[in-house]
Amino acid sequence: MRRSNTTSARIHALASKTKTMTTRFYRRTASVLLAAALAFNCAASFAYAYSAPNESDLDNHQTYRNHDGETVHSPAHSRSGEAPDGATARCRDGTWSFSRHRSGTCSRHGGVAAWR
């Protein structure tokens, strides 16, 4: 049985419309995924700017290597009672952290009491 020209034209129009809708869907999905990936990458790579603490104001002078391989001052109490230069957080045990990333900050000091 042969299709009429009208039926063939309708099928062609429907196929074309479906292809256009599918293409739009994939483009929108790709745009959303790209935006989410960029946002996640920017948030994940956030790090505090480094500022060396005044060692004479700190009660210890120990350091550790963070996951970026950088040497970071270990949490310490300040002799002045004020926040030392470069401190990024106050730990619950009263020490000041110099962490460059939020993950793991004050982990052996009772957790973070406040961020700077």
XYZ file of N, CA and C in Angstrom:
348
model
N 0.823 -1.167 0.000
C 0.000 0.000 0.000
C 0.877 1.243 0.000
N 0.554 2.123 -0.858
C 1.356 3.326 -1.033
C 0.805 4.455 -0.159
N 1.733 5.203 0.491
C 1.321 6.340 1.301
C 1.028 7.532 0.422
N 0.131 8.332 0.893
C -0.171 9.539 0.131
C 0.901 10.586 0.426
N 0.999 11.577 -0.412
C 1.968 12.658 -0.229
C 1.715 13.403 1.081
N 0.461 13.521 1.462
C 0.113 14.218 2.697
C 0.628 13.439 3.902
N 0.470 12.137 3.906
C 0.939 11.302 5.011
C 2.462 11.355 5.097
N 3.128 11.256 3.970
C 4.591 11.326 3.948
C 5.082 12.677 4.464
N 4.399 13.732 4.103
C 4.779 15.063 4.555
C 4.597 15.200 6.069
N 3.511 14.615 6.589
C 3.272 14.660 8.045
C 4.346 13.876 8.794
N 4.686 12.712 8.279
C 5.727 11.887 8.923
C 7.061 12.627 8.908
N 7.390 13.229 7.775
C 8.637 13.990 7.658
C 8.652 15.179 8.642
N 7.541 15.893 8.741
C 7.446 17.043 9.649
C 7.578 16.601 11.100
N 6.929 15.473 11.446
C 7.013 14.947 12.819
C 8.443 14.518 13.141
N 9.091 13.852 12.211
C 10.471 13.408 12.419
C 11.399 14.614 12.584
N 11.184 15.623 11.771
C 12.008 16.830 11.860
C 11.807 17.542 13.200
N 10.550 17.627 13.623
C 10.235 18.278 14.906
C 10.840 17.485 16.061
N 10.744 16.166 16.023
C 11.309 15.311 17.074
C 12.822 15.482 17.145
N 13.466 15.533 15.978
C 14.917 15.721 15.933
C 15.304 17.070 16.541
N 14.557 18.117 16.222
C 14.825 19.453 16.762
C 14.656 19.469 18.276
N 13.578 18.839 18.775
C 13.320 18.804 20.215
C 14.409 18.006 20.931
N 14.843 16.903 20.353
C 15.896 16.081 20.953
C 17.201 16.859 21.003
N 17.520 17.547 19.929
C 18.744 18.351 19.886
C 18.708 19.441 20.958
N 17.573 20.130 21.096
C 17.439 21.165 22.130
C 17.621 20.576 23.517
N 16.986 19.407 23.741
C 17.092 18.754 25.051
C 18.548 18.464 25.385
N 19.286 17.873 24.447
C 20.681 17.536 24.712
C 21.547 18.781 24.898
N 21.279 19.820 24.142
C 22.043 21.061 24.304
C 21.780 21.686 25.673
N 20.517 21.722 26.090
C 20.190 22.283 27.407
C 20.802 21.447 28.518
N 20.697 20.128 28.386
C 21.269 19.235 29.390
C 22.781 19.432 29.468
N 23.427 19.529 28.325
C 24.878 19.733 28.309
C 25.236 21.067 28.946
N 24.445 22.101 28.690
C 24.711 23.415 29.289
C 24.583 23.367 30.803
N 23.546 22.699 31.285
C 23.333 22.593 32.731
C 24.464 21.793 33.374
N 24.847 20.690 32.766
C 25.932 19.872 33.314
C 27.265 20.622 33.313
N 27.520 21.367 32.258
C 28.750 22.149 32.196
C 28.766 23.217 33.285
N 27.654 23.907 33.463
C 27.574 24.936 34.511
C 27.765 24.315 35.892
N 27.157 23.154 36.123
C 27.305 22.483 37.414
C 28.754 22.045 37.633
N 29.386 21.525 36.609
C 30.783 21.094 36.726
C 31.696 22.271 37.025
N 31.479 23.385 36.354
C 32.298 24.574 36.604
C 32.089 25.100 38.018
N 30.839 25.127 38.464
C 30.549 25.607 39.818
C 31.196 24.701 40.853
N 31.102 23.393 40.648
C 31.702 22.444 41.587
C 33.216 22.580 41.596
N 33.811 22.719 40.432
C 35.261 22.845 40.333
C 35.743 24.105 41.036
N 35.034 25.208 40.855
C 35.424 26.460 41.507
C 35.281 26.351 43.017
N 34.209 25.727 43.478
C 33.990 25.579 44.915
C 35.014 24.618 45.518
N 35.322 23.558 44.807
C 36.257 22.573 45.325
C 37.680 23.093 45.377
N 38.032 23.996 44.503
C 39.402 24.482 44.465
C 39.616 25.708 45.345
N 38.594 26.129 46.069
C 38.729 27.287 46.940
C 39.779 27.011 48.010
N 40.669 27.926 48.219
C 41.674 27.823 49.267
C 41.917 29.217 49.837
N 42.244 29.249 51.111
C 42.523 30.523 51.753
C 43.864 31.068 51.286
N 43.957 32.373 51.204
C 45.232 33.004 50.866
C 46.180 32.813 52.047
N 47.424 32.550 51.757
C 48.393 32.283 52.816
C 48.964 33.575 53.369
N 49.026 33.628 54.693
C 49.677 34.724 55.399
C 50.431 34.095 56.562
N 51.734 34.251 56.588
C 52.559 33.622 57.621
C 52.236 34.193 58.995
N 52.041 33.320 59.986
C 51.758 33.803 61.344
C 53.017 34.337 62.018
N 52.823 35.190 63.004
C 53.927 35.706 63.812
C 54.274 34.615 64.831
N 55.382 33.944 64.618
C 55.766 32.803 65.459
C 55.937 33.182 66.935
N 56.344 34.408 67.222
C 56.565 34.801 68.619
C 55.255 34.887 69.404
N 54.119 34.963 68.705
C 52.815 35.035 69.373
C 52.169 33.665 69.548
N 52.822 32.600 69.054
C 52.227 31.267 69.107
C 52.916 30.382 70.133
N 52.151 29.464 70.724
C 52.709 28.594 71.762
C 53.381 27.343 71.202
N 53.202 27.029 69.911
C 53.958 25.920 69.315
C 54.375 26.312 67.907
N 55.322 25.582 67.386
C 55.894 25.928 66.080
C 55.918 24.712 65.166
N 54.914 23.855 65.328
C 54.837 22.640 64.519
C 54.133 22.932 63.198
N 54.422 22.104 62.218
C 53.799 22.227 60.898
C 53.339 20.854 60.425
N 52.548 20.851 59.378
C 52.133 19.606 58.724
C 52.010 19.872 57.235
N 51.946 18.812 56.442
C 51.743 18.938 54.995
C 50.280 18.676 54.687
N 49.648 19.626 53.972
C 48.247 19.426 53.600
C 48.161 18.566 52.339
N 46.942 18.315 51.858
C 46.781 17.424 50.702
C 47.292 18.032 49.400
N 47.632 19.310 49.403
C 48.253 19.942 48.233
C 49.783 19.849 48.295
N 50.291 19.293 49.401
C 51.730 19.179 49.573
C 52.376 20.423 50.162
N 51.556 21.395 50.587
C 52.088 22.632 51.163
C 52.317 22.459 52.661
N 53.335 23.124 53.175
C 53.597 23.119 54.610
C 52.712 24.170 55.263
N 51.969 23.744 56.292
C 51.018 24.617 56.980
C 51.306 24.570 58.478
N 51.197 25.696 59.141
C 51.386 25.758 60.592
C 50.276 24.970 61.278
N 50.643 24.164 62.253
C 49.645 23.405 63.020
C 48.839 24.346 63.903
N 47.619 23.944 64.294
C 46.839 24.791 65.205
C 47.636 25.115 66.472
N 47.488 26.359 66.936
C 48.251 26.811 68.104
C 47.453 27.863 68.869
N 47.768 28.001 70.154
C 47.199 29.085 70.971
C 48.026 30.347 70.738
N 47.372 31.484 70.759
C 48.127 32.736 70.644
C 48.400 33.255 72.051
N 49.591 33.751 72.251
C 49.968 34.286 73.559
C 49.222 35.581 73.878
N 48.899 36.350 72.847
C 48.228 37.631 73.046
C 46.725 37.467 73.283
N 46.198 36.300 72.935
C 44.762 36.081 73.052
C 43.990 36.545 71.821
N 44.670 37.284 70.949
C 44.054 37.775 69.710
C 44.275 36.749 68.592
N 43.502 36.886 67.539
C 43.675 36.019 66.373
C 45.012 36.317 65.715
N 45.860 35.314 65.540
C 47.155 35.560 64.884
C 46.994 35.793 63.381
N 47.983 36.450 62.785
C 47.985 36.636 61.335
C 47.925 35.276 60.653
N 47.113 35.175 59.630
C 47.018 33.939 58.859
C 46.050 32.918 59.408
N 45.463 33.174 60.581
C 44.510 32.215 61.147
C 43.246 32.200 60.288
N 42.746 31.002 60.004
C 41.542 30.873 59.186
C 40.336 30.407 59.991
N 40.584 29.830 61.168
C 39.477 29.345 61.996
C 39.900 29.256 63.455
N 38.920 29.352 64.335
C 39.144 29.132 65.766
C 38.618 27.737 66.061
N 39.444 26.897 66.657
C 39.035 25.541 66.995
C 38.306 25.541 68.340
N 37.543 24.492 68.595
C 36.764 24.414 69.837
C 37.633 24.275 71.082
N 38.868 23.829 70.917
C 39.752 23.730 72.081
C 40.497 25.041 72.356
N 40.176 26.099 71.587
C 40.785 27.407 71.808
C 41.988 27.709 70.946
N 42.442 26.733 70.169
C 43.581 26.974 69.284
C 43.100 27.663 68.012
N 44.043 28.262 67.307
C 43.768 28.895 66.013
C 44.324 28.018 64.911
N 43.538 27.778 63.881
C 43.968 26.961 62.750
C 44.451 27.844 61.611
N 45.426 27.351 60.876
C 45.974 28.048 59.719
C 45.707 27.245 58.441
N 44.692 26.422 58.498
C 44.342 25.534 57.395
C 44.065 26.321 56.121
N 44.416 25.728 54.983
C 44.174 26.377 53.693
C 42.888 25.885 53.040
N 42.319 24.798 53.586
C 41.072 24.226 53.060
C 40.153 23.914 54.234
N 38.872 24.002 54.026
C 37.912 23.757 55.104
C 37.888 22.288 55.539
N 38.058 21.397 54.613
C 37.991 19.971 54.924
C 39.087 19.568 55.910
N 38.694 19.008 57.036
C 39.647 18.529 58.037
C 40.148 19.590 58.996
N 39.721 20.823 58.847
C 40.185 21.896 59.729
C 39.764 21.599 61.168
N 40.691 21.722 62.083
C 40.463 21.503 63.529
C 40.004 20.081 63.837
N 40.354 19.120 62.986
C 39.848 17.754 63.164
C 40.328 17.101 64.463
N 41.476 17.455 64.948
C 41.969 16.883 66.220
C 41.893 17.906 67.349
N 41.086 18.934 67.121
C 40.969 20.011 68.109
C 39.505 20.320 68.426
N 38.664 19.316 68.278
C 37.254 19.463 68.639
C 36.372 20.048 67.556
N 36.910 20.280 66.384
C 36.128 20.858 65.298
C 36.240 22.373 65.280
N 35.608 22.973 64.308
C 35.669 24.427 64.124
C 34.623 25.110 65.000
N 35.066 26.082 65.788
C 34.141 26.895 66.585
C 33.665 28.089 65.764
N 34.563 28.679 64.994
C 34.219 29.841 64.173
C 35.221 29.977 63.034
N 34.709 30.392 61.876
C 35.565 30.671 60.719
C 35.917 32.144 60.700
N 37.089 32.466 60.197
C 37.518 33.868 60.050
C 37.384 34.285 58.625
